[in-house]
Short mmCIF file of C-alpha atoms and ligand atoms in Angstrom, two decimals:
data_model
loop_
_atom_site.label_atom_id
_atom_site.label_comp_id
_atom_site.label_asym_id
_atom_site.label_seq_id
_atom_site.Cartn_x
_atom_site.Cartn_y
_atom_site.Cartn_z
CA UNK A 1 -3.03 46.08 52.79
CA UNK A 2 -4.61 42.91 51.22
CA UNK A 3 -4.45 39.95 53.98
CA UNK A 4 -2.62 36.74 53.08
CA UNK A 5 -1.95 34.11 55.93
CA UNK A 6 0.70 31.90 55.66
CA UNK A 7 0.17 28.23 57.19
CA UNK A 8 2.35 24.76 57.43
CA UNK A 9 1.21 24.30 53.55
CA UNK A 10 2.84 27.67 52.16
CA UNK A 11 4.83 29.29 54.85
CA UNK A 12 7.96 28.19 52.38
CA UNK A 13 6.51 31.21 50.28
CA UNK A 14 8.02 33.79 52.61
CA UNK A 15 9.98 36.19 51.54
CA UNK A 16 11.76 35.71 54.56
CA UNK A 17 12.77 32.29 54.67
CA UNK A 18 16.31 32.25 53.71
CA UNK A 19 16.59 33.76 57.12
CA UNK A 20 15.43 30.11 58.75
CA UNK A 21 17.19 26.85 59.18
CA UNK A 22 16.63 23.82 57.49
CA UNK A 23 16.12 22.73 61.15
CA UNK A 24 13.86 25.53 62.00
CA UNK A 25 12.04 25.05 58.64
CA UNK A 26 11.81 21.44 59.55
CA UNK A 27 10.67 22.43 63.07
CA UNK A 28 7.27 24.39 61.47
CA UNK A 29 6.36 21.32 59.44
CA UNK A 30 6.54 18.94 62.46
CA UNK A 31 4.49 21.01 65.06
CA UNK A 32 2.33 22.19 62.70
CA UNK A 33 0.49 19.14 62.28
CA UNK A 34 -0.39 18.90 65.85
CA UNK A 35 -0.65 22.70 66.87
CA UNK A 36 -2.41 24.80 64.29
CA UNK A 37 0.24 27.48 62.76
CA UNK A 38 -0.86 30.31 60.85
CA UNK A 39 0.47 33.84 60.58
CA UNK A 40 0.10 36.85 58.12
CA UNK A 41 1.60 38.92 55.94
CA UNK A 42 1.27 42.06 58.55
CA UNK A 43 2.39 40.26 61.05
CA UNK A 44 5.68 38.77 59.50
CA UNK A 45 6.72 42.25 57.34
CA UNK A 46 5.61 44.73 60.19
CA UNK A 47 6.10 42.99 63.77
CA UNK A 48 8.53 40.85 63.41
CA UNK A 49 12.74 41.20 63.57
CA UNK A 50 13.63 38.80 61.49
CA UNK A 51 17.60 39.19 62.09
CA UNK A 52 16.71 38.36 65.55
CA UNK A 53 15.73 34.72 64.73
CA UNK A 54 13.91 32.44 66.46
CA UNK A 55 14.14 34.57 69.62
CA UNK A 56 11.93 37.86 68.45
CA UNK A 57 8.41 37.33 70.40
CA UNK A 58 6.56 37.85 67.74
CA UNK A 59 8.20 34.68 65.72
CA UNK A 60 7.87 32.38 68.59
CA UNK A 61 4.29 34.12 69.42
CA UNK A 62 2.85 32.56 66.10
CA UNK A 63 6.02 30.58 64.37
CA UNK A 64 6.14 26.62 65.67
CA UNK A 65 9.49 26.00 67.28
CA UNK A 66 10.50 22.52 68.22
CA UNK A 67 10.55 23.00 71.60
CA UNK A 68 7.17 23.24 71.31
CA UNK A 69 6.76 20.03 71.39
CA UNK A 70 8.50 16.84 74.14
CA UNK A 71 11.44 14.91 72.29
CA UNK A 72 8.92 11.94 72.25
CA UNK A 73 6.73 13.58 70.83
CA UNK A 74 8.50 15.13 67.73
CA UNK A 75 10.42 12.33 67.26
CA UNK A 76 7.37 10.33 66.84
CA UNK A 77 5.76 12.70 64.60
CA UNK A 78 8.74 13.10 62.30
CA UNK A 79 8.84 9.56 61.89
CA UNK A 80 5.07 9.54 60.66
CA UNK A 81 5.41 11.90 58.20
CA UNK A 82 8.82 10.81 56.80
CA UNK A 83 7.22 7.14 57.13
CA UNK A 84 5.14 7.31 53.80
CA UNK A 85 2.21 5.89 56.07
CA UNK A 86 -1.26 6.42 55.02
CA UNK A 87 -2.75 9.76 55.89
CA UNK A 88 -5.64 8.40 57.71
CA UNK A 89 -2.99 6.79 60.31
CA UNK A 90 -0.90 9.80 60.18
CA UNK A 91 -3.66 11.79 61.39
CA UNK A 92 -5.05 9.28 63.88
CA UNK A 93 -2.13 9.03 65.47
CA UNK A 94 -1.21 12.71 65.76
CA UNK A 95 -4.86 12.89 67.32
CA UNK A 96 -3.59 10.86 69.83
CA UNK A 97 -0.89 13.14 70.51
CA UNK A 98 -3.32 15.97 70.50
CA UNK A 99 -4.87 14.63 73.29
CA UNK A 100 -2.08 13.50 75.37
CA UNK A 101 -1.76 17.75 75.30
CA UNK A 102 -5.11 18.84 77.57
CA UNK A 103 -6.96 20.04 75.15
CA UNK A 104 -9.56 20.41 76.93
CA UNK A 105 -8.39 22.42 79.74
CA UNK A 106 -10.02 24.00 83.11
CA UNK A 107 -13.13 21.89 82.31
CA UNK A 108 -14.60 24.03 79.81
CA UNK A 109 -17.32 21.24 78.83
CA UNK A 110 -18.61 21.69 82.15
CA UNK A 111 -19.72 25.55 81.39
CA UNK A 112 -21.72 24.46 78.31
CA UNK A 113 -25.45 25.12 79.74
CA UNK A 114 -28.67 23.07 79.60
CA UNK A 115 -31.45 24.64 77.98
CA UNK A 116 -34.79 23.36 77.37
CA UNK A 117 -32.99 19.67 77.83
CA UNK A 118 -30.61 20.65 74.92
CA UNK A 119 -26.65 21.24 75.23
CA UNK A 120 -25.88 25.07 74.05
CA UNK A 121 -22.51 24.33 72.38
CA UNK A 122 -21.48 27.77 71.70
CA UNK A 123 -21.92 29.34 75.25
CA UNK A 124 -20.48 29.28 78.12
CA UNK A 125 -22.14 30.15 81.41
CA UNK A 126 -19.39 30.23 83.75
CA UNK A 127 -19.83 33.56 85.73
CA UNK A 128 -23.37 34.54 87.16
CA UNK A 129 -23.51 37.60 85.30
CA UNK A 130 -21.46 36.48 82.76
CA UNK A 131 -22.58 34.97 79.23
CA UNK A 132 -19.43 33.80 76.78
CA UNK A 133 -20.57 33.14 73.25
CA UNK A 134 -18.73 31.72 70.48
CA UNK A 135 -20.09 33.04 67.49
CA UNK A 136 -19.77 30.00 64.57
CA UNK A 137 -18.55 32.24 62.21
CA UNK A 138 -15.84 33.61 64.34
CA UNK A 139 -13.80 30.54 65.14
CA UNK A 140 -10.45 31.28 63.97
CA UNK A 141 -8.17 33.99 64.23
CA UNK A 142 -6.10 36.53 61.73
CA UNK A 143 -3.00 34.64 63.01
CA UNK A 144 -2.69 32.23 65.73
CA UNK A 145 -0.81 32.47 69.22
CA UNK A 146 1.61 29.08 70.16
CA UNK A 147 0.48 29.09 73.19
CA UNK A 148 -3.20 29.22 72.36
CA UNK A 149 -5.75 27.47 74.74
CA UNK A 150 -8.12 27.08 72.36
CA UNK A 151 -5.81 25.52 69.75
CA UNK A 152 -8.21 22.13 69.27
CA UNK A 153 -10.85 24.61 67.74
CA UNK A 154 -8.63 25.07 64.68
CA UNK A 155 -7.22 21.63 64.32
CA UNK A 156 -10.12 20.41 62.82
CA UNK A 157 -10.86 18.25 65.93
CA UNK A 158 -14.67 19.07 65.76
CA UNK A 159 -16.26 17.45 68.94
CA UNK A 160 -14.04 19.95 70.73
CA UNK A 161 -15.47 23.05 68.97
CA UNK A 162 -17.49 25.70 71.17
CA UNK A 163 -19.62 27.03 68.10
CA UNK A 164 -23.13 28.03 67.69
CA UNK A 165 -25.01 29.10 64.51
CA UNK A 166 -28.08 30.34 66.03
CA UNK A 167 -28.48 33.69 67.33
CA UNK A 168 -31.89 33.22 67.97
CA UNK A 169 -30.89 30.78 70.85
CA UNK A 170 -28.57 32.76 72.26
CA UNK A 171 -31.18 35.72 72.84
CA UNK A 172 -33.92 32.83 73.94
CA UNK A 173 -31.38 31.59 76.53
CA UNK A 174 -30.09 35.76 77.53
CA UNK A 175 -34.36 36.65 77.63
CA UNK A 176 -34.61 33.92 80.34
CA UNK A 177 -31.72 34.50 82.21
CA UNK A 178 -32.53 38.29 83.51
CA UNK A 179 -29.38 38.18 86.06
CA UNK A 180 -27.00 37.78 83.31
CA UNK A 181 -25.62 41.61 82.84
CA UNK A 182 -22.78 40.83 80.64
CA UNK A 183 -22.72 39.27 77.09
CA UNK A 184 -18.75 38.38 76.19
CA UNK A 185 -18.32 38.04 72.05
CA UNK A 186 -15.42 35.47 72.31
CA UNK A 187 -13.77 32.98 69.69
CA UNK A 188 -11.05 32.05 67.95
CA UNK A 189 -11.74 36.12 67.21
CA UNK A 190 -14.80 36.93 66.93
CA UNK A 191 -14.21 40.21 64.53
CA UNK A 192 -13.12 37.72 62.19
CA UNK A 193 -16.86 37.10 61.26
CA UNK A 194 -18.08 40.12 59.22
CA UNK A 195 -19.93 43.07 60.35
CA UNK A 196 -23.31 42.15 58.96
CA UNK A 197 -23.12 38.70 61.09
CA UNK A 198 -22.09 40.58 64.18
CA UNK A 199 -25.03 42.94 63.10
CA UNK A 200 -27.48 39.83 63.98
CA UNK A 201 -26.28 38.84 66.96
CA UNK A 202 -25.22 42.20 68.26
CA UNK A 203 -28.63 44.53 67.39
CA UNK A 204 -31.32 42.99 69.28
CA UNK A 205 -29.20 43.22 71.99
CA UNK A 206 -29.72 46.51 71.71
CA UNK A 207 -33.60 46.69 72.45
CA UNK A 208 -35.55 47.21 75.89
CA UNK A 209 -36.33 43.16 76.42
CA UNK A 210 -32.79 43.28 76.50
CA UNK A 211 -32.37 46.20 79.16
CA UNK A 212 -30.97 43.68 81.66
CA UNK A 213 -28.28 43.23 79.41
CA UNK A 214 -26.04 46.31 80.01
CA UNK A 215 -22.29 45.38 79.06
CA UNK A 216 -20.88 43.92 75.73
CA UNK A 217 -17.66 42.73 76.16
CA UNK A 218 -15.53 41.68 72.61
CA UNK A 219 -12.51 39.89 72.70
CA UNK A 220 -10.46 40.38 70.14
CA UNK A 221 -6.88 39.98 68.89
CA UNK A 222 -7.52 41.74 65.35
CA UNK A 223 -5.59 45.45 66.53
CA UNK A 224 -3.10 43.20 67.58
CA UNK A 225 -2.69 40.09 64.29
CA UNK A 226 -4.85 42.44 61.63
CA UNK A 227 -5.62 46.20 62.26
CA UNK A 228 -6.56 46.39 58.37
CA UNK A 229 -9.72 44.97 60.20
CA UNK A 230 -10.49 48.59 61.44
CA UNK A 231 -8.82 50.22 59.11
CA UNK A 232 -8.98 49.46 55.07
CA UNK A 233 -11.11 45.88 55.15
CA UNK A 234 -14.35 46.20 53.15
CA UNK A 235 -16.64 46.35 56.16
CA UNK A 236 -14.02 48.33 58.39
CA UNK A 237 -16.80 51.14 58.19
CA UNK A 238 -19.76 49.20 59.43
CA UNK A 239 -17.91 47.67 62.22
CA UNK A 240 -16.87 50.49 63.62
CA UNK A 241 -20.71 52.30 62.70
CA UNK A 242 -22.12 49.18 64.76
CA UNK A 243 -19.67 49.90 67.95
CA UNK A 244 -21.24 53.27 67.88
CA UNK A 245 -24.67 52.44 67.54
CA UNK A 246 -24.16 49.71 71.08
CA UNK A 247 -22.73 52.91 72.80
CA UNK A 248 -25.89 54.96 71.18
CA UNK A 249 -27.55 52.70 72.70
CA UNK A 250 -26.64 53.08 76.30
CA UNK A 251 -24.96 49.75 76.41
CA UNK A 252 -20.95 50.22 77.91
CA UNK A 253 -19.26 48.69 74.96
CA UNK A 254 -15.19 47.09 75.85
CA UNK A 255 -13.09 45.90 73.63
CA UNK A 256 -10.88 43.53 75.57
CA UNK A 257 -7.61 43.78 72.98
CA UNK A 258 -5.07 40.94 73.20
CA UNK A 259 -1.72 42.27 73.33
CA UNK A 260 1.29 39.67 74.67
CA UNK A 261 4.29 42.40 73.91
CA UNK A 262 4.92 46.34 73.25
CA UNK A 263 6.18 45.49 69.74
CA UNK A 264 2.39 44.80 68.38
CA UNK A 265 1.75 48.52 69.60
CA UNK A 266 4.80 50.33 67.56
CA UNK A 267 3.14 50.47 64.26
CA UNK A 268 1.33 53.19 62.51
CA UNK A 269 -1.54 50.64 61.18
CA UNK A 270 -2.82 49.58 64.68
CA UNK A 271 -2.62 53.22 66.47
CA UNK A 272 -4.64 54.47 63.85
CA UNK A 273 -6.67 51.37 64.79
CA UNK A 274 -6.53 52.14 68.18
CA UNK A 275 -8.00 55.94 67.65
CA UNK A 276 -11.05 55.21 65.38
CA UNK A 277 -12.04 52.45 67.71
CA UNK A 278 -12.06 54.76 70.65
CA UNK A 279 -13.53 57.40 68.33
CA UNK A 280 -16.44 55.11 68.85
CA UNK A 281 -16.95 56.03 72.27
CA UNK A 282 -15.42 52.27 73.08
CA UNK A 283 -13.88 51.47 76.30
CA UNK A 284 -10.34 49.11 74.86
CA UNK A 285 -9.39 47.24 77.66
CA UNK A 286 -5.72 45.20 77.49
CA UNK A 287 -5.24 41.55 78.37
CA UNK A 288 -2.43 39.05 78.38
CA UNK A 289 -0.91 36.16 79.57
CA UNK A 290 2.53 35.96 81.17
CA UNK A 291 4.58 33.76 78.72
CA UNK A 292 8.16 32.55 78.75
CA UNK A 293 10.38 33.30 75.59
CA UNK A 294 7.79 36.44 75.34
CA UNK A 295 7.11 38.49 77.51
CA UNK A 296 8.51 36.80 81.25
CA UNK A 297 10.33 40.27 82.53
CA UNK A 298 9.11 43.35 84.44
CA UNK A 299 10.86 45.30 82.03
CA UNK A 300 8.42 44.13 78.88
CA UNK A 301 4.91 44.49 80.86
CA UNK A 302 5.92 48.02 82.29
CA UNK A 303 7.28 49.16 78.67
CA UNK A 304 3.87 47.22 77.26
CA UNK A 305 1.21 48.75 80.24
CA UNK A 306 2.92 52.34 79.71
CA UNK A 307 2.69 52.29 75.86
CA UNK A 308 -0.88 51.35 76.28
CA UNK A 309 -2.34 53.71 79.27
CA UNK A 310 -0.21 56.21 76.59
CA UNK A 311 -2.54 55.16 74.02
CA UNK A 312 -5.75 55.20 76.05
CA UNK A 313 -5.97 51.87 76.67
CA UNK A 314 -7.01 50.17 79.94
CA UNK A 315 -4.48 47.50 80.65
CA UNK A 316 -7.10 44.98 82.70
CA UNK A 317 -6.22 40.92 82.79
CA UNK A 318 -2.91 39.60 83.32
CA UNK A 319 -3.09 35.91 83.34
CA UNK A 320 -1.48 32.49 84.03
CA UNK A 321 -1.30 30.61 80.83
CA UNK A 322 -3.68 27.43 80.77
CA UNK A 323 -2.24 24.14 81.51
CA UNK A 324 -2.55 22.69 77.64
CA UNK A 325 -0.83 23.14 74.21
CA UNK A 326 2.62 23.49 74.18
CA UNK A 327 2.52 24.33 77.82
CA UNK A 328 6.09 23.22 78.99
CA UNK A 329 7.44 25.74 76.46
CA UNK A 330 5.62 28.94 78.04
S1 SF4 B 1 -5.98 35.19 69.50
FE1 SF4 B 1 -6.76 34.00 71.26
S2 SF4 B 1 -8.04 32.39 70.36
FE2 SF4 B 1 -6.75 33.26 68.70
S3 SF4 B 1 -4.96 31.96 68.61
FE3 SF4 B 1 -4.45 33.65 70.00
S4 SF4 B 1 -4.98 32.91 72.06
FE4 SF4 B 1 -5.96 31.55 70.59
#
């Protein structure tokens, strides 16, 4: 399957859209200029119901609905764009609105280390043992989640981006930090950046200055938005070639997979996913938050945790959603 996203510019070219509302069509355009909106072609034909509209998870997991948004809010943003106003202010003034939302939320800035009297933009040093890094080139995602806490990465809101080119400073800054254990691959999704990029920051990893280093954690919603990504993508072969050469390598590899409902696990494209990941000898470890309109029922996590322990998967973080976004929705 060749990937095609569709966004707030061409989501009128799905082939599903007679099955929307001119107020649900209307809703899409008016949150999605202030919460990014994209979704994919797997995605809409494969995991979503689309006669069960706009209450199938998977729709409101990655389609803007207006109750996304407070009356004020929308009202004021409708206005803008029917207004004819100059872009600039149109944009200015949904930034304002952007940051009315807590975008920045759980003080993230205050995890972003000092090192050698510079700020590392692109890590996070929140747990002892813990490193998060935010590789540059994995900043977005195959599709994005409403509730996302990370949404101002993708809004184009740049002073709020956690993103690092350098690999080189990120094993300077692991080399002199020998309690740090773990090394967490986090994004957007970080197997959105190819495998020869992941190659560079992954590999030397891999060698004995590194020995302290003896977990390497990805998180990763591809099995759940894109399992083409392990699967029939160009590199799908190398990525999967590099998991097996960290768990060569001594190093316990996880794979913590993003999964909010049992629906992203029914299809034949991500359990073949599942199997040649785990054919790598990688751990795949589950994670979710509990959301309203998605997954808020006993019924939904059992049928989800049971599908997945099926699957040999490890279901491992269930969380509270962050206070931020489109919060009052979930
Ligand atoms: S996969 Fe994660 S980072 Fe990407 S949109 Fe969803 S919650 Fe945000």
């Amino acid at each position: 399957m060749n990937y095609k996203s569709y966004t707030r510019h061409n989501f009128t070219e799905l082939p599903q859209i007679s099955n929307l509302s001119s107020e649900q069509i209307e809703a899409i355009r008016v949150v999605g200029n202030v919460l990014p909106f994209k979704s994919n072609n797997y995605v809409v034909e494969q995991l979503i119901d689309w006669n069960n509209i706009p209450d199938d998870p998977i729709f409101t997991l990655t389609f803007p609905r207006k109750e996304m948004l407070s009356k004020q809010h929308y009202d004021k943003v409708t206005n803008l764009l029917q207004s004819g106003a100059d872009p600039r202010v149109v944009k200015n003034e949904i930034n304002k609105i952007r940051l009315k939302l807590n975008p920045n939320p759980a003080g993230q800035e205050s995890n972003i280390p000092l090192f050698e009297g510079e700020k590392l933009h692109g890590i996070q040093h929140k747990y002892r043992e813990t490193v998060l890094f935010f590789p540059s080139q994995g900043q977005t995602c195959h599709a994005y989640c409403t509730f996302c806490f990370r949404w101002p990465q993708f809004t184009g809101m740049s002073e709020l981006k956690f993103a690092m080119k350098e690999a080189a400073l990120l094993h300077k800054y692991l080399l002199k930090h020998p309690k740090v254990s773990d090394v967490l691959f986090t994004g957007g999704d970080p197997l959105t950046a190819n495998a020869r990029i992941l190659s560079a920051y992954t590999e030397p990893l891999l060698s004995k200055e590194f020995s302290h280093i003896q977990n390497i954690r990805v998180g990763s919603k591809s099995l759940a938005y894109w399992p083409y990504r392990f699967l029939t993508d160009k590199d799908a072969d190398d990525l999967l070639f590099l998991f097996e050469k960290v768990s060569r390598a001594g190093k316990h590899l996880a794979f913590q997979a993003h999964f909010n409902h049992p629906d992203e696990l029914m299809t034949d494209a991500v359990r073949r996913a599942i199997e040649r990941i785990r054919n790598t000898g990688t751990q795949i470890r589950t994670q979710s938050p509990l959301l309203r309109n998605i997954n808020d029922n006993p019924e939904t996590w059992s049928k989800m945790w049971k599908e997945q322990v099926r699957l040999g998967l490890v279901p491992y973080y269930m969380f509270v959603a962050r206070d931020t976004g489109s919060k009052a929705f979930f």
